[in-house]
């Protein structure tokens, strides 16, 4: 009874709220949801959820009735459509009409209906898919039947209870109330929402977790108050009010979002909170993006010019007509017909009427079909890009996606590329490379060798693939080691690609559900030394435990090592699962099933009695001993204040839970360990967990309140997880608070960026040896960190902290306050995390290799040769970024690097000023020559000379530099540098940089990235490219194009971008020409018909000329024409510059085309004119040949402009002619008395029987096209553009071509390993006064002795703490690093080019001959040779690289010459 | 580590109906490797350089010049004689007629022009009347007709199209044929006499049928069908065009050339393309192989001057012409062919020079730049 009354009360409150809410007219900021089951539907009007959307979704725009008006309304938003309708309607005015009114409507109706049909089809597709979705089934609790019944999705309402089974898709946003999982968890896969394939855990609302029996909807009586529907997937706030008035907070962990899939959970029940269009996924659903391309903007200007021309022509005709009428004066000639009313029009009035008539007659000049044609062509282009098999990635089974359909041609005009580093340039496949624990570096040589082995394996044939059905051996590394040692040749690149794909695919097949788990990442080969220590340590611990010795007596180094690996294993959010079977519910139950959430929890859990349950073991024998040992220590910790009550609790509870908690672990769990999948949110985490597993410290289970780790000798240890302080980009770290099962101490493990962690460490106590040791450790670790970073590794520091119970209690209090706060929760939690993460004790550091993606250096090299400026914006630290930049050839060892690290705005200003000054003084001497050339290329960019300079700027300085007072100076510096690297930049900064460059320099920008942090940058840029990599789909969702890999950008831009641009540019120009030429014919005729607006071209032909007769060939050409072959475009990236400089479509070209059009129309008009002058030819007997001639001329003109003739081109041209003839024949034969006023009965038939017609057809096109043809021929010979030369290259036989382009090919074999050797370039910055540059010794031959392994490995060997060779002493490094700007000096990295290191030789010797010309495109090869020695003039030390380079150029030119002659 | 916040949106708003991402949809999305989809269709890629287009220019040149010469010769073989009888000059025999005559005058005015042919016209001779400065192609003029009426449609006969305005009705009666074109029908009568050396005038037989297109005469233009063969009965209830002297059924006595199918009307209704035009008026058929159609000698053209052109400074001409396969005399096309051919040839030579001088340079392929 009490329950019922309470229920009623809750409902009443629900209603009251509801009523008040309605009163406030939905202004309330919250939504109230109560159960539909409990609610009495009889009260009809008071239905609480009636204002909430139901779950029926309707994404269609139209209904059957509203389609026509709504669609038309939308189409008329386009100005062009309004214009054409206006013209068509004008035709209905008798005074001015030129055509049959109905006929004049045809083109407009055609255009509108094409668009309408497209819309209708899309809408129908949406409708069908809506219907499909709306009719999906789900189980909804039915009150009358008192059970769950199947209902359609669309019948689900807010407040309904739904039961979800495994692998079902969520029909709405559901608050999780119950789960079959004993821990109240529910796993969901959010791939459809954000593309992340890892499982995520959601939790049952806390109070419902306590229910012992199954959840019963009829007993549910709480009211939920939560925020109104919004589109933030990552946020959900609200609280649930129980009958007894208690409130529980709700957060996003309790909400299951529509569209997600339930996984690994047999059953879950929840209440619908948001339904249908109010679900978060639907609210997130924005339409496709609409951008206007540069080409289209330019086109619109010319459309505007067309309008001007049209008006001028109309005005001219009108005036002409006025004069013509005027000259007859009062005596009206017989042919000047009076108006319909028999009224005589004054010359002025008839001129005005004629003006309008002429607009109708000349309407074709405004290319009505251009807009439609462009859209069709773009769709075709997108389709073709989609189909490119070279842009398909087998590993992820994804190909390029064009998400923005209308900016394909922008791809051909890019000038700046802004790239993210991680995941974009690199694979975002984190591979554990090495670590330093307590100041000792473990170089993991074997691991490095293993990684190298993968690459070698890749270079071999894919024979593994054939046998690949079997599971990969876990020790694949060792088996690979037995494989023959192949000296990696530099030409393995191409093989490698396929190989690595095969390997990756194999891996992805094996672990379908798991991200980041290729064998390369999983199978870490442990460092023997460290492994020994781990084993040693573990056995000692076991020994101690068996002998009941306190663990604190363990040598601190060993305990730190264990701690280090434990931290690696548990300080993360990795979920362990085995996808093939339902999740094993191997766990021991606590009474409390989640991290500590309240003070009571804390008190309860930290009673001495509970301490025992923190540990677990597979063997019952060790149980007793273990539980005794901590008990002794823990009594000290227990808080005295709580003691009394706690003891009581203990007495009550101890027998039951203990029994339950020590369920034995099944024996076969160990064998299953191999099948465990780690599902991490980020690859770094996965890499660390795998690394820990390699050291037998394997994470075997994770639950909200506990993590289980299996340790050697010790078996499974369960850490009670008290808190997880998640990663955020401000703190740059994450922590877990656990209770250590062995020591029973409350331990905080923190993992984070080294710069952050280092500041948070407990300052070593100064005097004693321990302090000294600590300091030394710190010092050494810092050195190693620098080394790692210099080697391009991602560094992380691992630290821990042991909390006293009192401290913990104190912290907990504030933390809980933060957690339960409804407002400002995030801030409070953030502060509480800051409070906890102090006084840390450093455990060690890890270096994770983020492998460079395949082909990145090649892609960057060729993109750069294409004249693209590449800026890398990364959040990584400077050293890492610089080294990655070297590895991917973004920075050249021969370049100087300007580093900007400033502490303040003023310092930044000074630095920028100095750099600017430096650049000027340094490069001005040889500037004039370049300047003159640059002037030719692009006058607008006169002062921009791209020098061989690299700019490195860090986030803080960037923030200063982006200030409006400095941005111009910053840009001035940055644009004169060949490459710019922004490190430590935030997402906002990234987008600000892009915006700055885009707006200030007026250039076309492309941003490419893969992660959520790149989204803003991607959205700001002209073209945003997302990498559909591993870090979710956010970037892809925001992008215009999504690529599977960075290297595909090369083909996308250089080939497809170029093609799309040149195709569209040519098509648009052609369109203007075509229309102008056609309309001009009528214009000339006005001189011979008294400017009366008469047309000798039949109105049908006039109207359908554009739509039908001349439409297809240009579509084919616009879709398929290739000015240069894909191979040549990729071999000769310089060809891309034609797009950058808009060479295919310059403003003057429009006018050239117009002039040509007018000339051609003159020819097409006057040859028939003279041929028929003073003959008995009637209007259309004369006009029909002209139409035919014009069509022929126009088609042949397209023929001249067509570069590639496939059968489709031939067919389309033939089809056009045939179509014209067929329609003309049919039309002229169809009706003897129809089609007034022209009534062209039998005209074309007679013309076809007239030899004169054929004679005209022969001579007119020839005469009309003669100038253009001649011009093209001369141009091809006298001043061929680079594109034409590229086309000539196409013609060469493949061998000759290769010899011509051989030097261009970047022969970088390995993309990452041959990174520059270990010079460290910390905070030096450019100061022209100081000449203190350091020469880096060439790596000794001995460094190569690693039997043909990668340079990185050999260098790695060299970094062992005991054998620092070659590089700078680590101390110096640290100094430089920590002080940064204190040291001036430039480092001429090219000094490092020695003949010995092949990796260097790789980079230095074949800098392709063309790289010299980045800033000066299209110079003849001779200057190339000259310029190379010019490098010496720049003050660069003579480098060995320049000479062979020059030689290469000469030989290139020679070979090409010989082959061509 | 970084993926904690997500701001994803769902593409297209649809959850894919497929139950799960893996397993079911195992089919690879790899694009087909076909020539079309990979844009590798076999193709001809002409490169326009002096060297490659050279032959085309020469071929065109060599082709066009002979054609042009042929055309020119053909055109020159056509005999043509033209008389302007507008009567602008005082000396002109038709001066008086031209001064006095307007559409409203009822009394016919005749004048005769004498001329002589220096050369005999051998084959069939076509007699044209030519008008100059006559804008028969004026937009409103061209529209001003009712094809369906001319096609014999009885409804249109009684209720002509609106396009005929203001020549649609007169005094409440529909005009047949309606419209401005018909209204301004050329109504001069031309007669030709051969002045026999004896001094007698021998009238030359002018055939007035066969001057219109066959399709016009037999398909496009038809008399309305009424009861019986009496045309006047059929046209009952209609009136003549304003400027006409007689009704449409009085145009000729021959029933096959009367009413709407009167060939003079048909020819006139085919509006000329240009303001200077000629229209076929009569045909002088060749009598026999022995005598030329028009022997050399003196002729007289007798004109019944009805058609006023002075108001718009028009000119009226009578043209006698033979025709060839390519129509009437017009040297233009021949000259054009010769010119274009020569230009092509010349440009070919220029290109040859260019090719010789610079062709090798371009092949140098300074793509290296």
PDB file of N, CA and C in Angstrom, chain B residues 137-171:
ATOM      1  N   UNK B 137      11.175  39.274 -93.076  1.00  0.00           N
ATOM      2  CA  UNK B 137      11.557  38.459 -91.928  1.00  0.00           C
ATOM      3  C   UNK B 137      11.295  39.175 -90.602  1.00  0.00           C
ATOM      4  N   UNK B 138      10.584  40.245 -90.666  1.00  0.00           N
ATOM      5  CA  UNK B 138      10.240  40.942 -89.433  1.00  0.00           C
ATOM      6  C   UNK B 138       9.453  40.010 -88.524  1.00  0.00           C
ATOM      7  N   UNK B 139       9.799  40.078 -87.256  1.00  0.00           N
ATOM      8  CA  UNK B 139       9.252  39.080 -86.347  1.00  0.00           C
ATOM      9  C   UNK B 139       7.728  39.078 -86.333  1.00  0.00           C
ATOM     10  N   UNK B 140       7.143  40.250 -86.254  1.00  0.00           N
ATOM     11  CA  UNK B 140       5.686  40.272 -86.169  1.00  0.00           C
ATOM     12  C   UNK B 140       5.056  39.913 -87.503  1.00  0.00           C
ATOM     13  N   UNK B 141       5.767  40.232 -88.561  1.00  0.00           N
ATOM     14  CA  UNK B 141       5.276  39.915 -89.901  1.00  0.00           C
ATOM     15  C   UNK B 141       5.265  38.398 -90.105  1.00  0.00           C
ATOM     16  N   UNK B 142       6.392  37.772 -89.694  1.00  0.00           N
ATOM     17  CA  UNK B 142       6.537  36.338 -89.905  1.00  0.00           C
ATOM     18  C   UNK B 142       5.438  35.575 -89.164  1.00  0.00           C
ATOM     19  N   UNK B 143       5.101  36.107 -88.005  1.00  0.00           N
ATOM     20  CA  UNK B 143       4.112  35.401 -87.197  1.00  0.00           C
ATOM     21  C   UNK B 143       2.694  35.557 -87.722  1.00  0.00           C
ATOM     22  N   UNK B 144       2.513  36.574 -88.520  1.00  0.00           N
ATOM     23  CA  UNK B 144       1.153  36.988 -88.821  1.00  0.00           C
ATOM     24  C   UNK B 144       0.532  36.123 -89.915  1.00  0.00           C
ATOM     25  N   UNK B 145       0.205  34.911 -89.561  1.00  0.00           N
ATOM     26  CA  UNK B 145      -0.396  33.980 -90.511  1.00  0.00           C
ATOM     27  C   UNK B 145      -1.099  32.893 -89.729  1.00  0.00           C
ATOM     28  N   UNK B 146      -1.950  32.182 -90.434  1.00  0.00           N
ATOM     29  CA  UNK B 146      -2.601  31.067 -89.771  1.00  0.00           C
ATOM     30  C   UNK B 146      -2.440  29.832 -90.640  1.00  0.00           C
ATOM     31  N   UNK B 147      -1.489  29.012 -90.274  1.00  0.00           N
ATOM     32  CA  UNK B 147      -1.167  27.847 -91.089  1.00  0.00           C
ATOM     33  C   UNK B 147      -2.336  26.880 -91.158  1.00  0.00           C
ATOM     34  N   UNK B 148      -3.061  26.856 -90.092  1.00  0.00           N
ATOM     35  CA  UNK B 148      -4.135  25.889 -90.099  1.00  0.00           C
ATOM     36  C   UNK B 148      -5.268  26.341 -91.027  1.00  0.00           C
ATOM     37  N   UNK B 149      -5.430  27.636 -91.126  1.00  0.00           N
ATOM     38  CA  UNK B 149      -6.408  28.143 -92.094  1.00  0.00           C
ATOM     39  C   UNK B 149      -5.963  27.821 -93.505  1.00  0.00           C
ATOM     40  N   UNK B 150      -4.697  28.019 -93.738  1.00  0.00           N
ATOM     41  CA  UNK B 150      -4.165  27.760 -95.070  1.00  0.00           C
ATOM     42  C   UNK B 150      -4.186  26.271 -95.383  1.00  0.00           C
ATOM     43  N   UNK B 151      -4.234  25.500 -94.326  1.00  0.00           N
ATOM     44  CA  UNK B 151      -4.267  24.065 -94.521  1.00  0.00           C
ATOM     45  C   UNK B 151      -5.689  23.568 -94.794  1.00  0.00           C
ATOM     46  N   UNK B 152      -6.601  24.490 -94.820  1.00  0.00           N
ATOM     47  CA  UNK B 152      -7.957  24.116 -95.177  1.00  0.00           C
ATOM     48  C   UNK B 152      -8.840  23.797 -94.009  1.00  0.00           C
ATOM     49  N   UNK B 153      -8.389  24.150 -92.861  1.00  0.00           N
ATOM     50  CA  UNK B 153      -9.202  23.894 -91.683  1.00  0.00           C
ATOM     51  C   UNK B 153     -10.395  24.852 -91.665  1.00  0.00           C
ATOM     52  N   UNK B 154     -11.573  24.278 -91.622  1.00  0.00           N
ATOM     53  CA  UNK B 154     -12.771  25.112 -91.745  1.00  0.00           C
ATOM     54  C   UNK B 154     -12.953  25.996 -90.524  1.00  0.00           C
ATOM     55  N   UNK B 155     -12.606  25.465 -89.382  1.00  0.00           N
ATOM     56  CA  UNK B 155     -12.739  26.279 -88.169  1.00  0.00           C
ATOM     57  C   UNK B 155     -11.845  27.496 -88.251  1.00  0.00           C
ATOM     58  N   UNK B 156     -10.614  27.253 -88.677  1.00  0.00           N
ATOM     59  CA  UNK B 156      -9.684  28.369 -88.768  1.00  0.00           C
ATOM     60  C   UNK B 156     -10.103  29.324 -89.858  1.00  0.00           C
ATOM     61  N   UNK B 157     -10.753  28.779 -90.812  1.00  0.00           N
ATOM     62  CA  UNK B 157     -11.209  29.641 -91.900  1.00  0.00           C
ATOM     63  C   UNK B 157     -12.185  30.676 -91.367  1.00  0.00           C
ATOM     64  N   UNK B 158     -13.062  30.212 -90.514  1.00  0.00           N
ATOM     65  CA  UNK B 158     -14.076  31.114 -89.994  1.00  0.00           C
ATOM     66  C   UNK B 158     -13.568  31.877 -88.763  1.00  0.00           C
ATOM     67  N   UNK B 159     -12.614  31.251 -88.097  1.00  0.00           N
ATOM     68  CA  UNK B 159     -12.118  31.901 -86.885  1.00  0.00           C
ATOM     69  C   UNK B 159     -10.601  31.838 -86.887  1.00  0.00           C
ATOM     70  N   UNK B 160      -9.995  32.738 -87.609  1.00  0.00           N
ATOM     71  CA  UNK B 160      -8.527  32.655 -87.765  1.00  0.00           C
ATOM     72  C   UNK B 160      -7.803  32.875 -86.434  1.00  0.00           C
ATOM     73  N   UNK B 161      -6.587  32.469 -86.466  1.00  0.00           N
ATOM     74  CA  UNK B 161      -5.755  32.561 -85.266  1.00  0.00           C
ATOM     75  C   UNK B 161      -5.557  34.012 -84.845  1.00  0.00           C
ATOM     76  N   UNK B 162      -5.303  34.157 -83.551  1.00  0.00           N
ATOM     77  CA  UNK B 162      -5.049  35.491 -83.009  1.00  0.00           C
ATOM     78  C   UNK B 162      -3.780  36.101 -83.604  1.00  0.00           C
ATOM     79  N   UNK B 163      -2.918  35.220 -84.052  1.00  0.00           N
ATOM     80  CA  UNK B 163      -1.652  35.712 -84.585  1.00  0.00           C
ATOM     81  C   UNK B 163      -1.890  36.627 -85.800  1.00  0.00           C
ATOM     82  N   UNK B 164      -3.049  36.480 -86.431  1.00  0.00           N
ATOM     83  CA  UNK B 164      -3.293  37.246 -87.640  1.00  0.00           C
ATOM     84  C   UNK B 164      -3.614  38.712 -87.355  1.00  0.00           C
ATOM     85  N   UNK B 165      -3.885  39.003 -86.127  1.00  0.00           N
ATOM     86  CA  UNK B 165      -4.217  40.378 -85.791  1.00  0.00           C
ATOM     87  C   UNK B 165      -3.112  41.314 -86.254  1.00  0.00           C
ATOM     88  N   UNK B 166      -3.409  42.466 -86.742  1.00  0.00           N
ATOM     89  CA  UNK B 166      -4.752  43.033 -86.904  1.00  0.00           C
ATOM     90  C   UNK B 166      -5.392  42.696 -88.249  1.00  0.00           C
ATOM     91  N   UNK B 167      -4.898  41.707 -88.934  1.00  0.00           N
ATOM     92  CA  UNK B 167      -5.482  41.340 -90.230  1.00  0.00           C
ATOM     93  C   UNK B 167      -6.285  40.054 -90.077  1.00  0.00           C
ATOM     94  N   UNK B 168      -7.047  40.008 -89.013  1.00  0.00           N
ATOM     95  CA  UNK B 168      -7.774  38.779 -88.743  1.00  0.00           C
ATOM     96  C   UNK B 168      -9.200  38.893 -89.286  1.00  0.00           C
ATOM     97  N   UNK B 169      -9.811  39.972 -88.968  1.00  0.00           N
ATOM     98  CA  UNK B 169     -11.172  40.164 -89.472  1.00  0.00           C
ATOM     99  C   UNK B 169     -11.294  41.542 -90.096  1.00  0.00           C
ATOM    100  N   UNK B 170     -12.209  41.622 -90.963  1.00  0.00           N
ATOM    101  CA  UNK B 170     -12.503  42.913 -91.569  1.00  0.00           C
ATOM    102  C   UNK B 170     -14.021  43.030 -91.639  1.00  0.00           C
ATOM    103  N   UNK B 171     -14.533  44.096 -91.099  1.00  0.00           N
ATOM    104  CA  UNK B 171     -15.983  44.303 -91.064  1.00  0.00           C
ATOM    105  C   UNK B 171     -16.691  43.108 -90.453  1.00  0.00           C
TER     106      UNK B 171
END
